């Protein structure tokens, strides 16, 4: 995606290509075995893409279920459209229970105390509470440790008002340690076998996410996958190649040149003077900084695209402005567009490159691009 005439009145903006998002969903779904549910993970404002437009398009494209982090996000999804199941992935706080009772949201549980609270709530309100049991197979975070899961499963079976609708785990290193991921999968498979869990419309078994889909051509007992970054066009390092799916970028990040000036050799640039110009130079100020989502650790070594050319960032990124070297360009003017993530002419900066410049990861980059950055939605049909 590229904008050659920047939108008037905007100093910094992001573009979200909803048609690409829909194409990505269809590509992923077409590569999955029949009968596998598509769980669209849309935590954190749909990874910074924006709930309203993004979730609406995912609903239209055929997502089966939405997974969110907490009650607040579940409420936001339900306000967009009713009829889609919603799974809350994080623990529900005790003071949030009353809202759970008023909805059909599915709640993740990891302990007997959570099950007991939900069972009491179900009895008080006279309606069941749907839950998914989370298994810790080696992440060391949420979930009941896999060796203790049998007892909790049987406790759930004996708890009135609690309707077990799913069992799942999460792989901690699917994009970096395939051996450990295999170990986690085997632990989960053995538990499924011990408990004699059978996948069905009322029992969702899921373990795989975007980074672990390469194995899903042979899903075994699993009848659902959780798709987060892959649907937004970010391929994990392990190449999420179920059927060699290749997804398209959905998100791009843009700003504009606000000032162009000449500076002599030896001039220190930005706070702390961490960079000094080695020669007489022409620099451009960009109308965006770390308050917009340009990572502060990107001091030196980062770059942007102006006129289809890579221009290095000079010195520290500041709150509202970033300095770049444009000495190698013939004609740069205030108002010209600059690309931080995306394509311009024949060049591109990927989200992964942008993240590496800031010593961070795509997840953090997307969710760190702030509300000050206007989102522009490209709504072309397929």
Coordinates of C-alpha atoms in Angstrom, one line a residue:
X1 CA 0.0 0.0 0.0
X2 CA 1.2 3.5 -0.8
X3 CA -0.2 7.0 -0.6
X4 CA 1.4 9.4 -3.0
X5 CA -0.8 12.4 -2.0
X6 CA -1.0 12.3 1.8
X7 CA -4.5 12.9 3.3
X8 CA -5.1 16.5 4.1
X9 CA -4.9 17.6 7.7
X10 CA -3.1 14.5 8.9
X11 CA 0.5 14.5 10.2
X12 CA 0.7 10.8 11.0
X13 CA -1.6 8.0 10.0
X14 CA -2.0 4.3 9.6
X15 CA -3.7 2.5 6.7
X16 CA -5.6 -0.8 7.3
X17 CA -6.4 -2.7 4.1
X18 CA -9.6 -4.6 5.0
X19 CA -9.8 -6.4 1.7
X20 CA -6.3 -7.8 2.4
X21 CA -7.5 -8.9 5.8
X22 CA -10.4 -10.8 4.3
X23 CA -8.2 -12.4 1.7
X24 CA -5.9 -13.6 4.4
X25 CA -8.7 -15.2 6.3
X26 CA -9.9 -17.0 3.3
X27 CA -6.4 -18.2 2.4
X28 CA -5.8 -19.5 5.9
X29 CA -9.3 -21.2 6.1
X30 CA -8.9 -22.8 2.7
X31 CA -5.6 -24.4 3.9
X32 CA -7.2 -25.9 7.0
X33 CA -8.8 -29.4 7.1
X34 CA -12.6 -29.5 6.9
X35 CA -14.4 -28.9 10.1
X36 CA -11.7 -26.9 11.9
X37 CA -13.0 -23.7 13.5
X38 CA -11.3 -20.4 12.9
X39 CA -10.8 -18.6 16.2
X40 CA -9.9 -15.0 15.4
X41 CA -7.7 -13.5 18.1
X42 CA -8.4 -9.8 18.3
X43 CA -6.9 -8.8 21.6
X44 CA -5.7 -5.2 22.3
X45 CA -8.0 -3.4 19.8
X46 CA -7.3 -6.1 17.2
X47 CA -3.6 -5.7 17.6
X48 CA -3.9 -2.0 17.1
X49 CA -5.9 -2.2 13.9
X50 CA -9.1 -1.0 15.5
X51 CA -12.0 -3.1 16.7
X52 CA -15.0 -1.6 14.9
X53 CA -13.9 -1.9 11.3
X54 CA -11.6 -4.9 11.7
X55 CA -13.9 -7.1 13.6
X56 CA -16.9 -6.1 11.4
X57 CA -14.9 -7.3 8.4
X58 CA -13.8 -10.5 10.1
X59 CA -17.4 -11.2 10.9
X60 CA -18.4 -10.7 7.3
X61 CA -15.5 -12.9 6.2
X62 CA -16.6 -15.8 8.2
X63 CA -14.6 -16.0 11.5
X64 CA -16.2 -18.6 13.7
X65 CA -15.3 -17.3 17.2
X66 CA -13.5 -14.3 18.6
X67 CA -10.8 -14.6 21.4
X68 CA -10.1 -11.5 23.5
X69 CA -8.0 -10.8 26.6
X70 CA -10.7 -9.6 29.1
X71 CA -14.3 -8.6 29.9
X72 CA -13.9 -5.1 28.5
X73 CA -12.8 -6.4 25.1
X74 CA -15.6 -9.0 25.1
X75 CA -18.1 -6.2 25.7
X76 CA -16.7 -4.2 22.8
X77 CA -16.9 -7.2 20.4
X78 CA -20.5 -8.0 21.4
X79 CA -21.5 -4.3 20.7
X80 CA -20.2 -4.7 17.2
X81 CA -22.3 -7.7 16.3
X82 CA -24.2 -10.4 18.2
X83 CA -24.2 -14.1 17.4
X84 CA -20.5 -14.8 17.4
X85 CA -19.1 -16.8 20.4
X86 CA -16.5 -15.0 22.4
X87 CA -13.7 -16.6 24.4
X88 CA -12.0 -14.6 27.2
X89 CA -8.4 -15.8 27.4
X90 CA -7.3 -14.2 30.6
X91 CA -8.5 -14.9 34.2
X92 CA -11.8 -13.2 35.1
X93 CA -11.5 -11.0 38.2
X94 CA -14.0 -11.7 41.1
X95 CA -15.7 -8.3 40.6
X96 CA -16.3 -9.1 36.9
X97 CA -18.3 -12.2 37.6
X98 CA -21.7 -10.4 37.6
X99 CA -21.1 -9.3 34.0
X100 CA -20.1 -12.8 33.0
X101 CA -23.5 -14.0 34.2
X102 CA -25.3 -11.6 31.9
X103 CA -23.7 -12.9 28.8
X104 CA -22.8 -16.1 27.0
X105 CA -19.1 -15.5 26.9
X106 CA -16.8 -18.4 27.4
X107 CA -14.4 -18.0 30.3
X108 CA -10.9 -19.5 30.7
X109 CA -10.2 -21.3 33.9
X110 CA -7.0 -22.6 35.4
X111 CA -7.9 -23.5 39.0
X112 CA -10.5 -25.1 41.2
X113 CA -11.2 -21.8 43.0
X114 CA -12.2 -20.2 39.6
X115 CA -14.5 -23.2 38.9
X116 CA -16.1 -22.9 42.3
X117 CA -16.8 -19.2 41.9
X118 CA -18.4 -19.8 38.5
X119 CA -20.4 -22.7 39.8
X120 CA -21.8 -20.5 42.6
X121 CA -22.6 -17.8 40.1
X122 CA -24.4 -20.2 37.8
X123 CA -26.5 -21.5 40.6
X124 CA -27.4 -18.0 41.9
X125 CA -28.4 -16.8 38.4
X126 CA -30.0 -20.0 37.3
X127 CA -28.1 -20.2 34.0
X128 CA -24.9 -22.2 33.1
X129 CA -21.5 -20.6 32.6
X130 CA -19.5 -21.8 29.6
X131 CA -15.8 -22.4 30.3
X132 CA -12.6 -23.5 28.5
X133 CA -10.0 -25.3 30.6
X134 CA -6.5 -24.0 30.0
X135 CA -3.6 -26.5 30.3
X136 CA -0.1 -25.3 31.1
X137 CA 2.1 -27.7 29.0
X138 CA 5.3 -25.6 29.6
X139 CA 4.5 -22.0 29.1
X140 CA 4.7 -21.4 32.9
X141 CA 2.0 -18.7 32.7
X142 CA -1.8 -19.3 32.6
X143 CA -3.3 -22.7 33.0
X144 CA -3.3 -25.8 35.3
X145 CA 0.0 -27.7 35.1
X146 CA -0.6 -30.6 32.8
X147 CA 0.2 -33.3 35.4
X148 CA -2.5 -31.8 37.7
X149 CA -5.1 -31.3 35.0
X150 CA -6.9 -34.6 35.4
X151 CA -8.1 -33.7 38.9
X152 CA -9.3 -30.3 37.9
X153 CA -11.1 -31.8 34.9
X154 CA -13.0 -34.2 37.2
X155 CA -13.7 -31.3 39.6
X156 CA -15.3 -29.4 36.7
X157 CA -17.4 -32.5 35.8
X158 CA -18.8 -32.5 39.3
X159 CA -19.5 -28.8 39.5
X160 CA -23.1 -27.9 38.8
X161 CA -23.8 -25.0 36.4
X162 CA -20.4 -25.1 34.8
X163 CA -20.5 -26.2 31.1
X164 CA -17.1 -27.3 29.8
X165 CA -16.9 -26.2 26.1
X166 CA -13.2 -26.4 25.4
X167 CA -9.7 -27.5 26.5
X168 CA -6.6 -25.8 25.2
X169 CA -3.0 -25.0 25.7
X170 CA -0.5 -22.3 24.4
X171 CA 2.9 -22.9 22.9
X172 CA 5.6 -20.7 24.3
X173 CA 8.3 -21.1 21.6
X174 CA 6.5 -22.1 18.4
X175 CA 8.5 -19.6 16.4
X176 CA 11.9 -20.4 17.9
X177 CA 12.1 -23.9 19.4
X178 CA 10.3 -26.7 17.4
X179 CA 11.6 -29.4 19.8
X180 CA 10.0 -27.8 22.8
X181 CA 6.8 -27.1 20.9
X182 CA 6.7 -30.8 20.0
X183 CA 7.1 -31.7 23.7
X184 CA 4.3 -29.3 24.6
X185 CA 2.1 -30.9 22.0
X186 CA 2.8 -34.4 23.1
X187 CA 1.9 -33.4 26.7
X188 CA -1.4 -32.1 25.5
X189 CA -2.1 -35.1 23.3
X190 CA -1.5 -37.5 26.2
X191 CA -3.8 -35.5 28.4
X192 CA -6.5 -35.6 25.7
X193 CA -6.1 -39.3 25.5
X194 CA -6.2 -39.9 29.2
X195 CA -9.4 -37.9 29.6
X196 CA -10.9 -39.4 26.5
X197 CA -11.8 -36.0 25.1
X198 CA -13.6 -36.1 21.8
X199 CA -13.7 -33.0 19.6
X200 CA -17.2 -32.0 18.7
X201 CA -19.5 -28.9 18.2
X202 CA -19.7 -28.8 22.0
X203 CA -16.0 -29.6 22.8
X204 CA -13.4 -27.4 21.2
X205 CA -9.8 -28.7 21.5
X206 CA -7.2 -26.2 20.4
X207 CA -3.5 -25.6 20.8
X208 CA -2.2 -24.1 17.6
X209 CA -1.8 -20.4 16.8
X210 CA -0.2 -18.5 14.0
X211 CA 3.3 -19.6 14.8
X212 CA 2.4 -23.3 15.0
X213 CA 0.3 -23.9 12.0
X214 CA 2.9 -25.8 10.0
X215 CA 1.8 -29.0 11.7
X216 CA -1.9 -28.5 11.1
X217 CA -2.2 -30.5 7.9
X218 CA -2.5 -33.5 10.4
X219 CA -4.5 -31.9 13.2
X220 CA -5.2 -35.1 15.2
X221 CA -7.9 -34.4 17.8
X222 CA -7.7 -30.6 17.5
X223 CA -10.8 -29.0 15.9
X224 CA -9.9 -25.3 16.1
X225 CA -7.0 -23.0 15.6
X226 CA -6.3 -19.5 17.1
X227 CA -5.2 -17.0 14.5
X228 CA -3.9 -13.7 15.5
X229 CA -1.0 -12.0 13.7
X230 CA -1.2 -14.3 10.6
X231 CA -4.6 -12.9 9.6
X232 CA -3.1 -9.4 9.7
X233 CA -0.3 -10.4 7.3
X234 CA 2.5 -11.1 9.7
X235 CA 4.2 -14.4 9.1
X236 CA 6.1 -16.0 12.0
X237 CA 9.7 -16.9 11.7
X238 CA 8.8 -20.6 11.4
X239 CA 6.9 -19.8 8.2
X240 CA 3.3 -20.5 9.0
X241 CA 3.0 -22.6 5.9
X242 CA -0.1 -24.7 6.1
X243 CA -0.5 -25.4 2.5
X244 CA 2.2 -22.8 1.9
X245 CA -0.2 -19.9 2.8
X246 CA 1.3 -16.6 1.9
X247 CA -0.6 -13.7 3.5
X248 CA -0.6 -10.0 2.6
X249 CA 0.3 -7.0 4.9
X250 CA -2.8 -5.3 6.2
X251 CA -1.2 -2.4 8.2
X252 CA 1.0 0.4 7.0
X253 CA 2.3 3.4 8.9
X254 CA 2.9 6.9 7.5
X255 CA 3.9 10.4 8.4
X256 CA 5.0 13.6 6.6
X257 CA 8.0 15.9 6.4
X258 CA 7.4 19.0 8.4
X259 CA 10.7 20.9 7.8
X260 CA 13.8 20.6 5.7
X261 CA 17.1 22.3 6.7
X262 CA 20.8 22.3 6.1
X263 CA 23.3 21.7 8.9
X264 CA 27.1 21.9 8.9
X265 CA 29.4 19.0 9.6
X266 CA 29.9 18.3 13.3
X267 CA 26.4 19.4 14.3
X268 CA 25.0 17.2 17.2
X269 CA 21.5 15.9 16.4
X270 CA 18.6 15.6 18.9
X271 CA 18.7 15.1 22.7
X272 CA 22.1 14.1 24.1
X273 CA 23.9 14.7 20.9
X274 CA 24.4 11.0 20.4
X275 CA 25.0 11.5 16.7
X276 CA 27.1 14.2 15.0
X277 CA 27.0 14.9 11.3
X278 CA 30.1 13.7 9.5
X279 CA 29.6 16.1 6.6
X280 CA 27.5 19.1 5.6
X281 CA 24.0 17.6 5.4
X282 CA 20.4 18.3 4.6
X283 CA 18.0 16.8 7.2
X284 CA 14.2 16.5 7.3
X285 CA 12.0 16.6 10.4
X286 CA 9.2 14.1 10.4
X287 CA 5.9 15.0 12.1
X288 CA 5.9 11.9 14.3
X289 CA 7.9 10.6 17.3
X290 CA 7.7 8.0 20.0
X291 CA 4.3 9.5 21.2
X292 CA 3.0 8.2 17.9
X293 CA 4.7 4.8 18.1
X294 CA 8.2 5.2 16.5
X295 CA 10.3 3.2 19.0
X296 CA 12.7 5.2 21.1
X297 CA 15.4 2.5 20.9
X298 CA 15.4 3.1 17.2
X299 CA 18.0 5.8 17.9
X300 CA 20.4 5.4 15.0
X301 CA 20.2 2.5 12.5
X302 CA 16.6 3.0 11.7
X303 CA 15.3 4.3 8.4
X304 CA 12.2 5.6 6.6
X305 CA 11.1 5.9 3.0
X306 CA 10.9 9.3 1.3
X307 CA 10.4 9.5 -2.4
X308 CA 10.9 5.7 -2.6
X309 CA 14.4 5.9 -1.0
X310 CA 15.7 4.7 2.4
X311 CA 16.6 7.6 4.6
X312 CA 18.4 6.9 7.9
X313 CA 17.1 8.2 11.2
X314 CA 19.6 10.5 12.9
X315 CA 20.0 10.7 16.7
X316 CA 17.3 10.1 19.3
X317 CA 13.7 9.8 18.3
X318 CA 11.8 12.5 20.3
X319 CA 8.2 12.7 21.5
X320 CA 6.8 14.4 18.5
X321 CA 9.5 14.6 15.9
X322 CA 12.2 12.4 14.2
X323 CA 15.2 13.6 12.3
X324 CA 16.3 11.8 9.1
X325 CA 19.1 12.4 6.6
X326 CA 17.9 13.4 3.1
X327 CA 21.2 14.6 1.8
X328 CA 21.1 12.0 -1.0
X329 CA 17.7 13.2 -2.3
X330 CA 17.3 15.9 -4.8
X331 CA 14.0 17.4 -3.9
X332 CA 12.3 17.0 -0.5
X333 CA 9.7 19.5 0.8
X334 CA 7.5 20.1 3.7
X335 CA 4.4 18.0 3.4
X336 CA 6.0 15.2 1.5
X337 CA 4.9 11.7 2.7
X338 CA 7.2 9.4 4.5
X339 CA 6.6 5.7 5.1
X340 CA 7.6 4.0 8.4
X341 CA 6.0 0.6 7.6
X342 CA 4.8 -0.3 4.2
X343 CA 5.6 0.3 0.5
X344 CA 6.6 3.4 -1.4
X345 CA 7.3 3.1 -5.1
X346 CA 9.4 0.0 -5.4
X347 CA 10.8 -0.1 -1.9
X348 CA 9.3 -1.3 1.4
X349 CA 9.9 -1.5 5.1
X350 CA 8.2 -4.5 6.7
X351 CA 6.7 -4.5 10.2
X352 CA 9.4 -7.0 11.1
X353 CA 12.2 -4.6 10.0
X354 CA 10.5 -1.7 11.8
X355 CA 10.3 -3.8 15.0
X356 CA 14.0 -4.9 14.7
X357 CA 15.0 -1.2 14.5
X358 CA 13.4 -0.7 17.8
X359 CA 14.7 -3.9 19.4
X360 CA 11.1 -5.2 19.8
X361 CA 8.6 -7.6 18.2
X362 CA 5.7 -7.0 15.8
X363 CA 3.1 -7.6 18.5
X364 CA 4.5 -4.7 20.6
X365 CA 5.0 -2.5 17.6
X366 CA 1.4 -2.7 16.4
X367 CA -0.1 -2.2 19.9
X368 CA 2.3 0.7 20.6
X369 CA 1.2 2.8 17.6
X370 CA -0.9 5.2 19.6
X371 CA -4.4 6.7 19.3
X372 CA -2.8 9.9 18.1
X373 CA -2.2 8.1 14.8
X374 CA -5.4 8.3 12.7
X375 CA -6.5 4.9 11.2
X376 CA -7.6 5.1 7.6
X377 CA -9.6 2.0 6.4
X378 CA -9.4 0.8 2.8
X379 CA -12.7 -0.9 2.4
X380 CA -12.4 -2.2 -1.2
X381 CA -14.3 -5.4 -1.8
X382 CA -12.4 -8.6 -2.9

